[in-house]
PDB file of C-alpha atoms in Angstrom:
ATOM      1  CA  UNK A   1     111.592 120.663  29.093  1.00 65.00           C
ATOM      2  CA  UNK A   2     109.056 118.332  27.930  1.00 76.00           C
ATOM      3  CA  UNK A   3     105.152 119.503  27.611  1.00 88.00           C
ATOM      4  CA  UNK A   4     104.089 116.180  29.438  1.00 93.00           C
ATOM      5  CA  UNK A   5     106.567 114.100  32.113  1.00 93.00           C
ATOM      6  CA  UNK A   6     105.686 111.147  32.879  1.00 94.00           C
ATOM      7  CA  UNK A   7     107.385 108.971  34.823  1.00 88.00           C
ATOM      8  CA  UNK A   8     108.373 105.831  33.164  1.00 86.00           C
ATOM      9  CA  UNK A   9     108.272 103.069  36.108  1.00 87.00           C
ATOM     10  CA  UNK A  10     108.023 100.294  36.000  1.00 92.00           C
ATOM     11  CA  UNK A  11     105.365 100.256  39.225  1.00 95.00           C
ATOM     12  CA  UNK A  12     105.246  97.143  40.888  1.00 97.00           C
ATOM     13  CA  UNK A  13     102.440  96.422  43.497  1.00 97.00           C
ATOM     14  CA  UNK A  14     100.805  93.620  45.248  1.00 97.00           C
ATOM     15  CA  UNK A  15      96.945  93.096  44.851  1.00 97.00           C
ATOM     16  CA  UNK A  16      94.505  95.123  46.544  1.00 97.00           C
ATOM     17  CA  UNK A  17      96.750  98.334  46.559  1.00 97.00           C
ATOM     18  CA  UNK A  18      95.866 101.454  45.673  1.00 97.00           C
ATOM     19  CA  UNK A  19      98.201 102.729  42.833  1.00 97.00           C
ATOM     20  CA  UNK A  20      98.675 106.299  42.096  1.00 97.00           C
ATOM     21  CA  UNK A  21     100.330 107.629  38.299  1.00 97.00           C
ATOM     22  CA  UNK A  22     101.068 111.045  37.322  1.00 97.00           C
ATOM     23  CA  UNK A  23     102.164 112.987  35.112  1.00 97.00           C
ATOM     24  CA  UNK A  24     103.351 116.822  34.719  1.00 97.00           C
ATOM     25  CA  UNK A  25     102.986 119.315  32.171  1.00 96.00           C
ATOM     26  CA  UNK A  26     104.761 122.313  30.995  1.00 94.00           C
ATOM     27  CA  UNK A  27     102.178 124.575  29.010  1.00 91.00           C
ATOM     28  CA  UNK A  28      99.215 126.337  31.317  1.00 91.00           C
ATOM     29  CA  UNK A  29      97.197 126.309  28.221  1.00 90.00           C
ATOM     30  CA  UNK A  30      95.907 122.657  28.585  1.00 91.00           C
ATOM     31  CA  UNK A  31      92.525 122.007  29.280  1.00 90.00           C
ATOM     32  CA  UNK A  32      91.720 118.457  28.366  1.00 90.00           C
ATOM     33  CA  UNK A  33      93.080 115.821  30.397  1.00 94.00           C
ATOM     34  CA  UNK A  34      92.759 111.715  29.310  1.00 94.00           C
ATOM     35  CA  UNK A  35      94.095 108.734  30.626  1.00 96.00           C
ATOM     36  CA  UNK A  36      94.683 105.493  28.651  1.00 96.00           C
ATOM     37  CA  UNK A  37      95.731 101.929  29.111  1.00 97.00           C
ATOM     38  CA  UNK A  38      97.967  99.805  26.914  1.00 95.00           C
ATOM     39  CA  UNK A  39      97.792  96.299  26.623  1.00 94.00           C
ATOM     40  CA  UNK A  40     100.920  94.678  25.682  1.00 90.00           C
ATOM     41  CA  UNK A  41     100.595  94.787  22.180  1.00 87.00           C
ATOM     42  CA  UNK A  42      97.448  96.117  21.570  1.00 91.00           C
ATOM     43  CA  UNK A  43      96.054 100.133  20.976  1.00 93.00           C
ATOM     44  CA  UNK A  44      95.824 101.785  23.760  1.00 94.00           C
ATOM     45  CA  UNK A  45      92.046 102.176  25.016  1.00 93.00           C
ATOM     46  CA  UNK A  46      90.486 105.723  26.845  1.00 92.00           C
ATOM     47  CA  UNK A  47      89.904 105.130  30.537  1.00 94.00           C
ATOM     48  CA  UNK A  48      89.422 108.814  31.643  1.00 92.00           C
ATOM     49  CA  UNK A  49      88.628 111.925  30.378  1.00 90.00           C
ATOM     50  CA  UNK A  50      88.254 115.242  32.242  1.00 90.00           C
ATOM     51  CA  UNK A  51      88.053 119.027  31.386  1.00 86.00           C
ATOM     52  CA  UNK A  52      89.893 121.213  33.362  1.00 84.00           C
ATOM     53  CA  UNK A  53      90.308 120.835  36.921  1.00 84.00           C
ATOM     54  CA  UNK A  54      88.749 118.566  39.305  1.00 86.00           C
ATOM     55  CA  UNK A  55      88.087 115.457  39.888  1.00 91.00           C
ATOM     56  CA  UNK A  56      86.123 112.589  38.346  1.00 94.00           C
ATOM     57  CA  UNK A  57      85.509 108.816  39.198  1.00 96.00           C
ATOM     58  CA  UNK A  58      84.642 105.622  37.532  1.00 95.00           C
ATOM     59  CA  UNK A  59      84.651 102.599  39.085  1.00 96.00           C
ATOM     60  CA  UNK A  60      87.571 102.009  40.651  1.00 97.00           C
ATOM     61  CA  UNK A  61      89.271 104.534  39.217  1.00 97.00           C
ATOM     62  CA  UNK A  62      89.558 108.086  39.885  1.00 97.00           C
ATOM     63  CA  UNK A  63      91.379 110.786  37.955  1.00 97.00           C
ATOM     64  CA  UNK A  64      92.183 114.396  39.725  1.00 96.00           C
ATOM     65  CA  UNK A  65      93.182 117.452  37.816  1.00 96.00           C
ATOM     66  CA  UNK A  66      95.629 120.014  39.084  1.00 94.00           C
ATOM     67  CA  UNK A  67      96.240 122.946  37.451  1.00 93.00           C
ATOM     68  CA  UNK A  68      97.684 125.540  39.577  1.00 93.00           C
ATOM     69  CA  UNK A  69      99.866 122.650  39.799  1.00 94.00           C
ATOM     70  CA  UNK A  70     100.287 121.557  36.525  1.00 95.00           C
ATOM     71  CA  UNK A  71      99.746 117.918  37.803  1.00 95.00           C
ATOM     72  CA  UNK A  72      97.334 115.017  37.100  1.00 97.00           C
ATOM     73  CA  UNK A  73      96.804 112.080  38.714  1.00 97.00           C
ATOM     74  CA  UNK A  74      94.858 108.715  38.174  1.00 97.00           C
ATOM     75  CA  UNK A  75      94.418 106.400  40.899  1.00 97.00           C
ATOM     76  CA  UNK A  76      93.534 103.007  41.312  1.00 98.00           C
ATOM     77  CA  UNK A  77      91.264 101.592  44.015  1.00 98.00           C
ATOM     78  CA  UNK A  78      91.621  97.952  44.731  1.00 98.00           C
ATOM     79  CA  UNK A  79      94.799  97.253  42.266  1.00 98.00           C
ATOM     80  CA  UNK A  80      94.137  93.875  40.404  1.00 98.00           C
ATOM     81  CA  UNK A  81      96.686  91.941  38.089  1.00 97.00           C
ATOM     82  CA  UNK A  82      94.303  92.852  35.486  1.00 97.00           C
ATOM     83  CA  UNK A  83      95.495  96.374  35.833  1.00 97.00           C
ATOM     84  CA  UNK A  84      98.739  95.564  34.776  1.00 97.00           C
ATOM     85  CA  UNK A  85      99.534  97.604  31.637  1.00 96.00           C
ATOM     86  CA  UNK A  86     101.373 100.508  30.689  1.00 96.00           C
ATOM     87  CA  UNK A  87      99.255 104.050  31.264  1.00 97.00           C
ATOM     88  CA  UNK A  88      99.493 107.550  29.284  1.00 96.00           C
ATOM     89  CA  UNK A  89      98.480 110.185  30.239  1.00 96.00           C
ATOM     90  CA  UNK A  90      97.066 112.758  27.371  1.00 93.00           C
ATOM     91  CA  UNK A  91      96.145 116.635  27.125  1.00 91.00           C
ATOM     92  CA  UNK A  92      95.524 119.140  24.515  1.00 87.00           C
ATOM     93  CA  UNK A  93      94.752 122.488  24.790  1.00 82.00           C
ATOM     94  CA  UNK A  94      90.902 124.054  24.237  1.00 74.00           C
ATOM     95  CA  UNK A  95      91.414 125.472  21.011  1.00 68.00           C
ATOM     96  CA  UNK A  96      92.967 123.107  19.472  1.00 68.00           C
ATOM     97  CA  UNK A  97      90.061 121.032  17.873  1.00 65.00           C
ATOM     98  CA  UNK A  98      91.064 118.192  15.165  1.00 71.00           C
ATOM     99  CA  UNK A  99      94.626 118.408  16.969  1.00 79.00           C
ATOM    100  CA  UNK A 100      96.551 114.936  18.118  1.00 84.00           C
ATOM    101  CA  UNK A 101      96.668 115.168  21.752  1.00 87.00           C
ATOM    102  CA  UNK A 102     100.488 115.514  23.511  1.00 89.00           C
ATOM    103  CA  UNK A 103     100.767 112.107  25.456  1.00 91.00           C
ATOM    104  CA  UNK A 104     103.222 111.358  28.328  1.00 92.00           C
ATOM    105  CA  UNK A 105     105.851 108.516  27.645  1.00 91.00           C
ATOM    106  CA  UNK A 106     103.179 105.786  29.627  1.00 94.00           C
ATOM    107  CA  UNK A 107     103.791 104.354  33.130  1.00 96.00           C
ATOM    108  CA  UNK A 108     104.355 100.365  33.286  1.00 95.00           C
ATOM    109  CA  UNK A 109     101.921  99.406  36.156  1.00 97.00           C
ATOM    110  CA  UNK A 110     102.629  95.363  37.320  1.00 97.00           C
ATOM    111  CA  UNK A 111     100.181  94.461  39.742  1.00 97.00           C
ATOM    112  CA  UNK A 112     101.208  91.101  41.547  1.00 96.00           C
ATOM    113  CA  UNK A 113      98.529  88.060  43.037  1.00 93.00           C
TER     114      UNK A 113
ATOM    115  CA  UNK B   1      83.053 104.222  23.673  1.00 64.00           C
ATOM    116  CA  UNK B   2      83.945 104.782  19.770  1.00 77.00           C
ATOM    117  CA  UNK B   3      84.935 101.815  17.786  1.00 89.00           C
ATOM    118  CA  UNK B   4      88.143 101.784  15.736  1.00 94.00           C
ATOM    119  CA  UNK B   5      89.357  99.203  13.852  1.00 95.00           C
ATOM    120  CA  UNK B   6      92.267  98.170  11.549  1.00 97.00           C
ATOM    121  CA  UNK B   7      93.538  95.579   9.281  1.00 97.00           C
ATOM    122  CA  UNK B   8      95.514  93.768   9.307  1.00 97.00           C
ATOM    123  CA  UNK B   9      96.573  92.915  12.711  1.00 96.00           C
ATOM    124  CA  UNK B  10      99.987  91.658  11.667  1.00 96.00           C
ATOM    125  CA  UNK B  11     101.868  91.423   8.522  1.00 97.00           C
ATOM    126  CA  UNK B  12     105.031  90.155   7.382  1.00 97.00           C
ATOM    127  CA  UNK B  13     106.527  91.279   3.992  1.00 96.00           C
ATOM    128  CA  UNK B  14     109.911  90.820   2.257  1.00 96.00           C
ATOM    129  CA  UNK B  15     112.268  93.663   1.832  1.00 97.00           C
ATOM    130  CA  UNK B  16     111.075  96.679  -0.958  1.00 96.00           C
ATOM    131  CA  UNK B  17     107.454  95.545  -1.119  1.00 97.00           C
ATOM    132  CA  UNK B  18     104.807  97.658  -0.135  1.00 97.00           C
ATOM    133  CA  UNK B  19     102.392  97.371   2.718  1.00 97.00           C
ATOM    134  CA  UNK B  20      98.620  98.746   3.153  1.00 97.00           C
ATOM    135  CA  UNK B  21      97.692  99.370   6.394  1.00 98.00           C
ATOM    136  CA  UNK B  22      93.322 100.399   6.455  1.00 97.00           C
ATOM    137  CA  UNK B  23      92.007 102.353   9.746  1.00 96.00           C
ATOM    138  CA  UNK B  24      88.005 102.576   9.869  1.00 95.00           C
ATOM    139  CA  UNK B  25      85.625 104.205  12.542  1.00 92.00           C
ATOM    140  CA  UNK B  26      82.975 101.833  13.065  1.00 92.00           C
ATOM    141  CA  UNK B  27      80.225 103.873  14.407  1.00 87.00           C
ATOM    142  CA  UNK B  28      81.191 107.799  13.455  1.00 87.00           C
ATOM    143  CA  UNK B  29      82.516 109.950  11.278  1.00 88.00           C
ATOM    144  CA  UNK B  30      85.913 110.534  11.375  1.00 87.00           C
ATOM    145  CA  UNK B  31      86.891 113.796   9.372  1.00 84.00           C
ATOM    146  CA  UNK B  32      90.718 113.129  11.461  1.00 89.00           C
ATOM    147  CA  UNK B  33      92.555 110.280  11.683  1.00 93.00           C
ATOM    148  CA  UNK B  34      96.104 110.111  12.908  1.00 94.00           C
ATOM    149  CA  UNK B  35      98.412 107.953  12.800  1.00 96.00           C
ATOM    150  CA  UNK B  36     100.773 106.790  15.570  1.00 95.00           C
ATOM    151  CA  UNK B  37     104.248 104.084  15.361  1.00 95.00           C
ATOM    152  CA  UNK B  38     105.378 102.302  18.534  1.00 92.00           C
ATOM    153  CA  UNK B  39     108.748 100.438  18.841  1.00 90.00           C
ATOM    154  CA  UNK B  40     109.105  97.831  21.616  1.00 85.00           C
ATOM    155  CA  UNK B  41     108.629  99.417  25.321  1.00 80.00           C
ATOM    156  CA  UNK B  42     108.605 102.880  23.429  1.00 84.00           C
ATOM    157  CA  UNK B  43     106.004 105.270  23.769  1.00 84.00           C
ATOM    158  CA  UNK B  44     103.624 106.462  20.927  1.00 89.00           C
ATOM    159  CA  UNK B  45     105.193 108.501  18.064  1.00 90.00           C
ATOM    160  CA  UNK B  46     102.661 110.912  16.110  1.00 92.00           C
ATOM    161  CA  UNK B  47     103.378 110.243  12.357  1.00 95.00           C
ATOM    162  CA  UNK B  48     100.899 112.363  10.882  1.00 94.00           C
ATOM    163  CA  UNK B  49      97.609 113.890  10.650  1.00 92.00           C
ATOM    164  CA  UNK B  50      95.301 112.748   8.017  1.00 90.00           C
ATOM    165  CA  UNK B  51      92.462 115.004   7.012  1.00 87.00           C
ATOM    166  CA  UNK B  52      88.884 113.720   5.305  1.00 85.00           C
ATOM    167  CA  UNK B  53      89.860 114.831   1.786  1.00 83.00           C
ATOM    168  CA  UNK B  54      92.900 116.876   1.911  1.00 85.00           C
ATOM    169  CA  UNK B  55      96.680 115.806   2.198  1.00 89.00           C
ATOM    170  CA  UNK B  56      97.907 114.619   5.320  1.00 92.00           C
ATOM    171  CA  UNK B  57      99.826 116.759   7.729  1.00 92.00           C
ATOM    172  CA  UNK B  58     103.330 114.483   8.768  1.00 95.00           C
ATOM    173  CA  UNK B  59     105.534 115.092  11.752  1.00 93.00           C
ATOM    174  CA  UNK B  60     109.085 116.615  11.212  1.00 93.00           C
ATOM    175  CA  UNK B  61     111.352 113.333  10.516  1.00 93.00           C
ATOM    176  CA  UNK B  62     108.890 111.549   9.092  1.00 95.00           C
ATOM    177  CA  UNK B  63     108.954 110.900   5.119  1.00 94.00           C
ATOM    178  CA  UNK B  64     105.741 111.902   3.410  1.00 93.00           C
ATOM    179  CA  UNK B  65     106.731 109.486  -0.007  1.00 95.00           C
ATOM    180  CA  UNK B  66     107.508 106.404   2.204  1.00 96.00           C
ATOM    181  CA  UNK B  67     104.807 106.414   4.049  1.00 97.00           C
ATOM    182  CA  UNK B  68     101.584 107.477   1.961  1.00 96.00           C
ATOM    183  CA  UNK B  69      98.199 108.205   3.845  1.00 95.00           C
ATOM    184  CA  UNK B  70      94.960 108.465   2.459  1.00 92.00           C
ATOM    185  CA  UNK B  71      91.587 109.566   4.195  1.00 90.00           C
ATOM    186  CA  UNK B  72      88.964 109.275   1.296  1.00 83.00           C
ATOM    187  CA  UNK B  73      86.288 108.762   3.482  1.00 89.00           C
ATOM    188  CA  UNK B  74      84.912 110.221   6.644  1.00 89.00           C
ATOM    189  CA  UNK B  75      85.482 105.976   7.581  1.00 92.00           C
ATOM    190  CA  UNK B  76      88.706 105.310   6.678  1.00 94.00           C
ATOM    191  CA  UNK B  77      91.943 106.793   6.377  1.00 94.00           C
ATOM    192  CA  UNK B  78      94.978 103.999   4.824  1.00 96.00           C
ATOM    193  CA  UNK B  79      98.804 104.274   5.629  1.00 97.00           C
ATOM    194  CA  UNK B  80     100.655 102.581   3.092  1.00 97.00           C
ATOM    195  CA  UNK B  81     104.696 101.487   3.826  1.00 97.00           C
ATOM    196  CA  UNK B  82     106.603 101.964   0.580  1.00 97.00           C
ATOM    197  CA  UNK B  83     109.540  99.647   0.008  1.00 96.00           C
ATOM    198  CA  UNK B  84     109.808  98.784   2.872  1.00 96.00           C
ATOM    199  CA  UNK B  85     112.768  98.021   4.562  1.00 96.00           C
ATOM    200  CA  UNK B  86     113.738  96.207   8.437  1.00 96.00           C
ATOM    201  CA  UNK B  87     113.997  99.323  10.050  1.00 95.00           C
ATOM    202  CA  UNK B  88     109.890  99.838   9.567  1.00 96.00           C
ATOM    203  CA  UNK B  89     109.028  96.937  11.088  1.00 96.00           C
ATOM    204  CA  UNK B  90     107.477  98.104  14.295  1.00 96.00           C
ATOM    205  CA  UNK B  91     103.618  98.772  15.416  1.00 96.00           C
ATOM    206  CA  UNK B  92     101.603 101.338  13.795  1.00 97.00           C
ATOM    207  CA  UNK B  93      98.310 102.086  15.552  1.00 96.00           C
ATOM    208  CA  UNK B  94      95.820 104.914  13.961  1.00 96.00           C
ATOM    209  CA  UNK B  95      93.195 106.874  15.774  1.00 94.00           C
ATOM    210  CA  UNK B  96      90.155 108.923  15.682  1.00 91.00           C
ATOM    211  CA  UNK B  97      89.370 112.199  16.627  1.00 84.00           C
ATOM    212  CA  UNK B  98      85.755 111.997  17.724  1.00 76.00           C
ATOM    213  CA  UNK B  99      82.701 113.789  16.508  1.00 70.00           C
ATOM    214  CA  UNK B 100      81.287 116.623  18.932  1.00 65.00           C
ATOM    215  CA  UNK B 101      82.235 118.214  21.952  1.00 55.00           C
ATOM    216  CA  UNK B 102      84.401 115.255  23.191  1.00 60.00           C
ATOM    217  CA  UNK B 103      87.059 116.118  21.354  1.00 64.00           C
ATOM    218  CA  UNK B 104      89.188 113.030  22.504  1.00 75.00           C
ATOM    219  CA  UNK B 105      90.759 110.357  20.544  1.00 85.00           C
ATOM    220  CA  UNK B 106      89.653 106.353  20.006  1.00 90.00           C
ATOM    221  CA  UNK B 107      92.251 104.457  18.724  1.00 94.00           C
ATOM    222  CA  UNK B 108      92.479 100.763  16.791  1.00 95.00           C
ATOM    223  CA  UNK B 109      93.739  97.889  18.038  1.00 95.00           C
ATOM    224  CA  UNK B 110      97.168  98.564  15.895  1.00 96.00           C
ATOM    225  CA  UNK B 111      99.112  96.170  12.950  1.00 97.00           C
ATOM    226  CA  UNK B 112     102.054  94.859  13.570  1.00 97.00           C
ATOM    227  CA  UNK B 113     104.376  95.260  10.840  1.00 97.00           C
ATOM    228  CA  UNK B 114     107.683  92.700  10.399  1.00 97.00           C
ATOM    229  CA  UNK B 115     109.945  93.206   7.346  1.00 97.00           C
ATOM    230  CA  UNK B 116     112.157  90.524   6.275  1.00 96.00           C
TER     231      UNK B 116
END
């Protein structure tokens, strides 16, 4: 089993939606949770970060931590064809300072005028 | 957020040269940099680890005299491509671990690399 599942899509929605991603993860130890978004050939740039459970908004995005679960979740208010890009989800566990973060394989979001 | 950059955005080299790739933080210290490869509608592969003044930590798979990394400054870390072949042509993006409690990572906008 992988530490982080993610699944792959591709997600296609019209505009105005409300999109949901998520992504799984194996090892209870994880405490800090990012999201990212990937341009089509660009880096990918940090769109959410959280610590432990709970939830947190920005905008028109909001990212919700499970962890009895082992499931996070970013969701996207409002869906516009701007969004369209390919999401990751990241963690890493506390005590692992200086320590790449584990990513998920990234989520293909296509949001349609 | 943190500002990473990288140079140069794209390169194309004939077959057994070598290829510098530079990473810099733009407005912190950096004392780790990794660096990340991406083939088309893959996801991001961890390369190595690359320490402020020691030698760089690679992933299993991943040859430590092809692909030479350097972090002589808490500002830049380079990932050089030796001899270069086809089969490393793909996207290499770096990042950096930022300073404080944060703890996340900021990454550049990546270099595309195309060997002829």
């Amino acid at each position: 089993q992988k530490e982080v599942e993610q699944d792959p899509g591709p997600l296609s929605v019209p505009e105005g939606a409300i999109v949901s991603l998520n992504c799984t993860y194996s090892n209870s130890a994880f405490q800090y949770f990012m999201w990212y978004r990937q341009y089509s050939r660009k880096g990918p740039e940090l769109l959410m970060y959280t610590y432990s459970s709970g939830n947190k908004e920005d905008g028109r995005f909001t990212a919700q931590v499970d962890k009895s679960s082992k499931y996070i979740s970013l969701f996207i208010r409002d869906s516009q064809p701007s969004d369209s890009a390919t999401y990751l989800c990241a963690m890493r566990r506390a005590n692992q300072a200086g320590t790449a973060l584990i990513f998920g394989k990234g989520t293909t979001l296509s949001v349609s005028s | 957020g943190a500002v990473v950059s990288q140079h140069p955005s794209w390169v194309i080299c004939k077959s057994g040269t070598s290829v510098k790739i530079e990473c810099r933080s733009l407005d912190f210290q950096a004392t780790t940099m990794f660096w990340y490869r991406q083939f088309p509608k893959q996801s991001l592969m961890l390369m190595a680890t690359s320490n402020e003044g020691s030698k760089a930590t690679y992933e299993q798979g991943v040859e430590k005299d092809k692909f030479l990394i350097n972090h002589a400054s808490l500002t830049l870390s380079t990932l050089t491509v030796t001899s270069a072949h086809p089969e490393d042509s793909s996207f290499y993006i770096c990042s950096a671990m930022s300073p404080g409690g944060l703890e996340t990572q900021y990454f550049g906008p990546g270099t595309r690399l195309l060997v002829l």
